[in-house]
Coordinates of C-alpha atoms in Angstrom, one line a residue:
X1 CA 0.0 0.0 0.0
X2 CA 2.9 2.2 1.2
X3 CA 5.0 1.6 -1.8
X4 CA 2.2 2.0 -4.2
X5 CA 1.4 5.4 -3.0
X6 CA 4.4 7.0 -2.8
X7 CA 5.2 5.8 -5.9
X8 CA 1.9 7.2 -7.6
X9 CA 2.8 10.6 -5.8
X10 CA 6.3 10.8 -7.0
X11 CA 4.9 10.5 -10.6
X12 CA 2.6 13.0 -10.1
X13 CA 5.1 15.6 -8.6
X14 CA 8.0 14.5 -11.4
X15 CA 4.8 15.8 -14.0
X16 CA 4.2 18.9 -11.8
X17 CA 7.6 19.6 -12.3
X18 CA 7.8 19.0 -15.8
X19 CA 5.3 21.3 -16.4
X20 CA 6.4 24.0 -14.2
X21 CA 10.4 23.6 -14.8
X22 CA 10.6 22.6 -18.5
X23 CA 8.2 24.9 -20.5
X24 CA 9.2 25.0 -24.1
X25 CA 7.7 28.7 -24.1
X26 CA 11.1 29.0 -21.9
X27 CA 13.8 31.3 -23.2
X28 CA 16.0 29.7 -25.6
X29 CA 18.6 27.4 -23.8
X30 CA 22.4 28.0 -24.2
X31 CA 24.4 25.3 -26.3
X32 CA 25.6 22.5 -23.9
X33 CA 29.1 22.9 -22.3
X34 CA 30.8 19.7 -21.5
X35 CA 33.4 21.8 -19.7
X36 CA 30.2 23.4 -17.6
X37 CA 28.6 22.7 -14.4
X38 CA 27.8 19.3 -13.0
X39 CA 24.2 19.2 -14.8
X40 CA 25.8 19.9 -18.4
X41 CA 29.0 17.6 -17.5
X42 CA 27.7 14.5 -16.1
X43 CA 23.9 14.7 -17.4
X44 CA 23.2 17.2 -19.9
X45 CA 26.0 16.4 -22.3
X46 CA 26.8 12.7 -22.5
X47 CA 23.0 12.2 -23.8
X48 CA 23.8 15.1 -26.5
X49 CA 26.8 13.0 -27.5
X50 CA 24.9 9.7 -26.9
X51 CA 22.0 11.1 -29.4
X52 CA 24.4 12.5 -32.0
X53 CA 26.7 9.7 -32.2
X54 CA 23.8 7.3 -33.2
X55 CA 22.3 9.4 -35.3
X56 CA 25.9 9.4 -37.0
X57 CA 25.5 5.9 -37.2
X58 CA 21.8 5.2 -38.1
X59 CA 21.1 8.6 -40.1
X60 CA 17.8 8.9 -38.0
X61 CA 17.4 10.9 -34.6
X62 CA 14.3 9.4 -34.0
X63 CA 15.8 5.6 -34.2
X64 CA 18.7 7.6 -31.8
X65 CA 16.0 8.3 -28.9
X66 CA 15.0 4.8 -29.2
X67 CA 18.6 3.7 -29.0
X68 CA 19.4 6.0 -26.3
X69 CA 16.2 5.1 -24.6
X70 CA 16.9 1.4 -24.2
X71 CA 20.6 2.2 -23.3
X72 CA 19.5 4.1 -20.4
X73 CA 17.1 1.6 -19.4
X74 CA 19.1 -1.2 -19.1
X75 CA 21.2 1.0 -17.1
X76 CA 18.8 1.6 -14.6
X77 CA 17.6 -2.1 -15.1
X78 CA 19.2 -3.8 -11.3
X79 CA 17.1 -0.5 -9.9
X80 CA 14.5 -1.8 -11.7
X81 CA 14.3 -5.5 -11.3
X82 CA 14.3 -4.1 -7.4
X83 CA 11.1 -2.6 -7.9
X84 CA 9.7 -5.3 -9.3
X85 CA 10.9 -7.3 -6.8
X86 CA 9.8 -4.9 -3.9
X87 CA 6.3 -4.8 -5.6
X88 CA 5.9 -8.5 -5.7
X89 CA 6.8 -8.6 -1.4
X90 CA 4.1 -6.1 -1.4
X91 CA 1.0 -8.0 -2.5
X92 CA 2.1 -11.0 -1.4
X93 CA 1.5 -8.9 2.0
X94 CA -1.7 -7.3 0.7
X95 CA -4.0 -10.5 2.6
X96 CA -2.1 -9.8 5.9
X97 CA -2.4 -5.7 5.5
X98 CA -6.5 -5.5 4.4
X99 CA -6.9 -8.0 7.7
X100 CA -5.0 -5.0 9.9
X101 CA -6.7 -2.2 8.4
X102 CA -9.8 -4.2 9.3
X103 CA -9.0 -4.8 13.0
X104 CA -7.4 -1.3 13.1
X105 CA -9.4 0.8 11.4
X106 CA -10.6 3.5 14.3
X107 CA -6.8 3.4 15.1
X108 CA -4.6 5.0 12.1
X109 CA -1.6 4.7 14.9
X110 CA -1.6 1.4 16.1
X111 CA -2.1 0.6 12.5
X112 CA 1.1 2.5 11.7
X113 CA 2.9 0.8 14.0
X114 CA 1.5 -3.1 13.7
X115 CA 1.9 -2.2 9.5
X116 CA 6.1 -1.1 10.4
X117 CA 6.3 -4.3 11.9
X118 CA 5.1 -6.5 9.7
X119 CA 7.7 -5.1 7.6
X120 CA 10.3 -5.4 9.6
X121 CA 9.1 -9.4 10.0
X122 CA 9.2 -9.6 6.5
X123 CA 12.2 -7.4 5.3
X124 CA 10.4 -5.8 2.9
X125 CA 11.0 -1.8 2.2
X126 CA 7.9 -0.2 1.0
X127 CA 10.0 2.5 -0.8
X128 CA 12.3 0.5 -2.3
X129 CA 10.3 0.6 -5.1
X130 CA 10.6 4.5 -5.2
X131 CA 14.2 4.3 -6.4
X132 CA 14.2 3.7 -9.9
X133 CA 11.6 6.5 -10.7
X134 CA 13.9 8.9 -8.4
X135 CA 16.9 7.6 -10.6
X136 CA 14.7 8.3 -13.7
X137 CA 13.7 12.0 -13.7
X138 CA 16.9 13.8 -13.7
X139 CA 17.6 11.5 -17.0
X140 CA 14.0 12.6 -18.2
X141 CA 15.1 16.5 -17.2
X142 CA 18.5 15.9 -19.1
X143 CA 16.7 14.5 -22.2
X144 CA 14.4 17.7 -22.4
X145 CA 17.3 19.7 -22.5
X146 CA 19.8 17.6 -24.8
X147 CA 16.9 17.8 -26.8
X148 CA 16.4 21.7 -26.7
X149 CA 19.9 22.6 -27.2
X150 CA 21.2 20.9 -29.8
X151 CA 20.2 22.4 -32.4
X152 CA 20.3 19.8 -35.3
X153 CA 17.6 17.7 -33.0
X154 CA 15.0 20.2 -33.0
X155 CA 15.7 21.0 -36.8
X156 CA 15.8 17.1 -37.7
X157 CA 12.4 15.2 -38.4
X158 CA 11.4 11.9 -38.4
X159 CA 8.2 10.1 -40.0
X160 CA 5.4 12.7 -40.0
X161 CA 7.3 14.5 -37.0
X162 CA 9.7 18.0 -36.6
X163 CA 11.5 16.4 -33.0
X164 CA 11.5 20.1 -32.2
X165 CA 8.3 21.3 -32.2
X166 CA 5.1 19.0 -30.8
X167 CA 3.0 17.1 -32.9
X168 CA 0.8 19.1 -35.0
X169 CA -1.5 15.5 -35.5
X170 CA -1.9 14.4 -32.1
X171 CA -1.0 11.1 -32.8
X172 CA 2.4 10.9 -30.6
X173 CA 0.6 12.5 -27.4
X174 CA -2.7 10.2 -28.2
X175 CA 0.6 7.3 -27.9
X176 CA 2.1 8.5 -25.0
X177 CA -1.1 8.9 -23.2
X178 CA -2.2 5.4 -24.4
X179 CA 1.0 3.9 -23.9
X180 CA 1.2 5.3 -19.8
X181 CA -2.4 3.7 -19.0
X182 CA -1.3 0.6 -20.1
X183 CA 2.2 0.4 -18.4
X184 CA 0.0 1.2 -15.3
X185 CA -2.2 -1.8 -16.0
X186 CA 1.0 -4.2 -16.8
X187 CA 2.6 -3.1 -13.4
X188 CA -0.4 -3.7 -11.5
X189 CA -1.7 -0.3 -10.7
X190 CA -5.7 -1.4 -11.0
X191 CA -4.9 -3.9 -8.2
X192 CA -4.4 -1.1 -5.6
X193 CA -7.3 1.0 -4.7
X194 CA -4.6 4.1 -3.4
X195 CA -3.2 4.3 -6.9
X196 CA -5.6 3.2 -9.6
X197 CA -6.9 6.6 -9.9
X198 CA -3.4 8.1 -10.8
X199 CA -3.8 5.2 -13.6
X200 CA -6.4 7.9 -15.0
X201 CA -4.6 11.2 -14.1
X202 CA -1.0 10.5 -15.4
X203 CA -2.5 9.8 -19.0
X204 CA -4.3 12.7 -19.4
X205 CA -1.0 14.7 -17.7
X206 CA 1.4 13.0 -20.2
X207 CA -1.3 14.2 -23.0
X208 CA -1.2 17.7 -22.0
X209 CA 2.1 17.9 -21.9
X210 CA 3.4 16.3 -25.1
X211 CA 0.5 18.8 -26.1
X212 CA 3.2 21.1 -26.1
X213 CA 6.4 19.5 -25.4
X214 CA 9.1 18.7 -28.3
X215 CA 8.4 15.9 -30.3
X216 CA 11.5 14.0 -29.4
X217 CA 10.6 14.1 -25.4
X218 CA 7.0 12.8 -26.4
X219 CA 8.9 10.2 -28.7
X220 CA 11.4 9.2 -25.3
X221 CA 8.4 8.7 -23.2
X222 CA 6.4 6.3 -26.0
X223 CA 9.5 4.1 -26.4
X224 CA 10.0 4.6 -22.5
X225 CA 6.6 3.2 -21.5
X226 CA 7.1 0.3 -24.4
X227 CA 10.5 -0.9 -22.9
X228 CA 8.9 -1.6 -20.0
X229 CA 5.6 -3.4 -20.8
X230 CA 7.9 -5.8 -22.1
X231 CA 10.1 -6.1 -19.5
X232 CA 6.9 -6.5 -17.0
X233 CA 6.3 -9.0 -19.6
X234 CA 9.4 -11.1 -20.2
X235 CA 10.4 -10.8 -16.3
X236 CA 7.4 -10.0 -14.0
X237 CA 6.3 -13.6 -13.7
X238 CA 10.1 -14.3 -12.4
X239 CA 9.5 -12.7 -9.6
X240 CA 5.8 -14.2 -8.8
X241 CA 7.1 -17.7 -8.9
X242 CA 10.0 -17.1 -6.7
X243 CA 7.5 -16.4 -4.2
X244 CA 4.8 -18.7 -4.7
X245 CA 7.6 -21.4 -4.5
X246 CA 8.8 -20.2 -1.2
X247 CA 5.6 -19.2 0.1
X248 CA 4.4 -23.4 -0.1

């Protein structure tokens, strides 16, 4: 329950802050130095190089995101396989959890406290599972602005799309909207009351934004919520009968 709902909120505030921080109506953004701050140094410009070294290779910055994208995701993938993991302790404690909020349900303390302790019985962290989106948003910041400072990604195109500009169509935020409702269903959102309903409020977020976003963010965020269906897909049941093995 814990894990779920943290995890929901830190989407929700990662989108807040996308739409607060990372405008495109923004003043134009200075060319990347590599011999700048920490941002532009560590972040900032090893994407920009990561993006047009791939492009020199495949002649396409739109096949570069989706290289980039799936580099960066196998980075993060140990964080990730943690998560999973973390989330699979958590509903295999969901039976003992309902039964406390039951017997403790006029007292949220006690219920705090019995809740801890299960935990602690069971080693499980309920925010482990917080980490990887944590470890994911300054490389979603970075990407916005690799994106909006190199100039030959916002002048290239790809298919129907200018990677600069949004889509004038709809179709890529209609996908990335699309795409985030069912990576919620895939990692189990609609079996936890505390987060299904961000299931409907971070689709219609990601529309808005890639509304107006650059192209080539909306396109990061498609390939983004692909790569991981199919990890939930090739890997999620891994974890599942682990536990159902130990558990009998």
């Amino acid at each position: 329950m814990f894990a779920r709902r943290w995890t929901s909120w830190i989407y929700f505030a990662a989108l807040l802050l996308l739409l607060s921080g990372c405008s495109p109506n923004q003043a134009d953004y200075q060319p990347v130095n590599p011999h700048g701050g920490i941002w532009d140094r560590f972040f900032v410009y090893p994407l920009t190089k990561l993006l047009d070294y791939t492009y020199d290779v495949l002649g396409s910055y739109g096949l570069a995101i989706l290289v980039a994208t799936i580099l960066v995701r196998l980075l993060v993938l140990p964080l990730t396989l943690k998560q999973m993991k973390s989330s699979k302790e958590m509903q295999a404690l969901q039976p003992e959890l309902n039964k406390m909020r039951e017997k403790y349900r006029n007292n949220q303390q006690k219920l705090q406290e019995e809740t801890m302790k299960l935990f602690q019985k069971h080693n499980v962290n309920p925010l482990a599972g917080c980490l990887p989106i944590l470890i994911q948003l300054p490389i979603l910041l970075a990407f916005y602005q690799a994106i909006m400072r190199d100039q030959e990604i916002k002048a290239s195109t790809f298919l129907w799309l200018q990677l600069g500009q949004h889509d004038p169509y709809l179709i890529l935020p209609i996908l990335a909207a699309v795409t985030t409702y069912l990576q919620s269903v895939v990692m189990g959102m609609s079996d936890n009351p505390q987060a299904r309903v961000f299931m409907f409020i971070m689709p219609v977020m990601i529309f808005v934004l890639a509304l107006s976003f650059p192209a080539a963010l909306s396109l990061y965020w498609v390939y983004s919520n692909l790569f991981t269906m199919v990890q939930y897909y090739f890997l999620g049941d891994k974890y599942k009968t682990k536990r159902e093995g130990a558990t009998r």
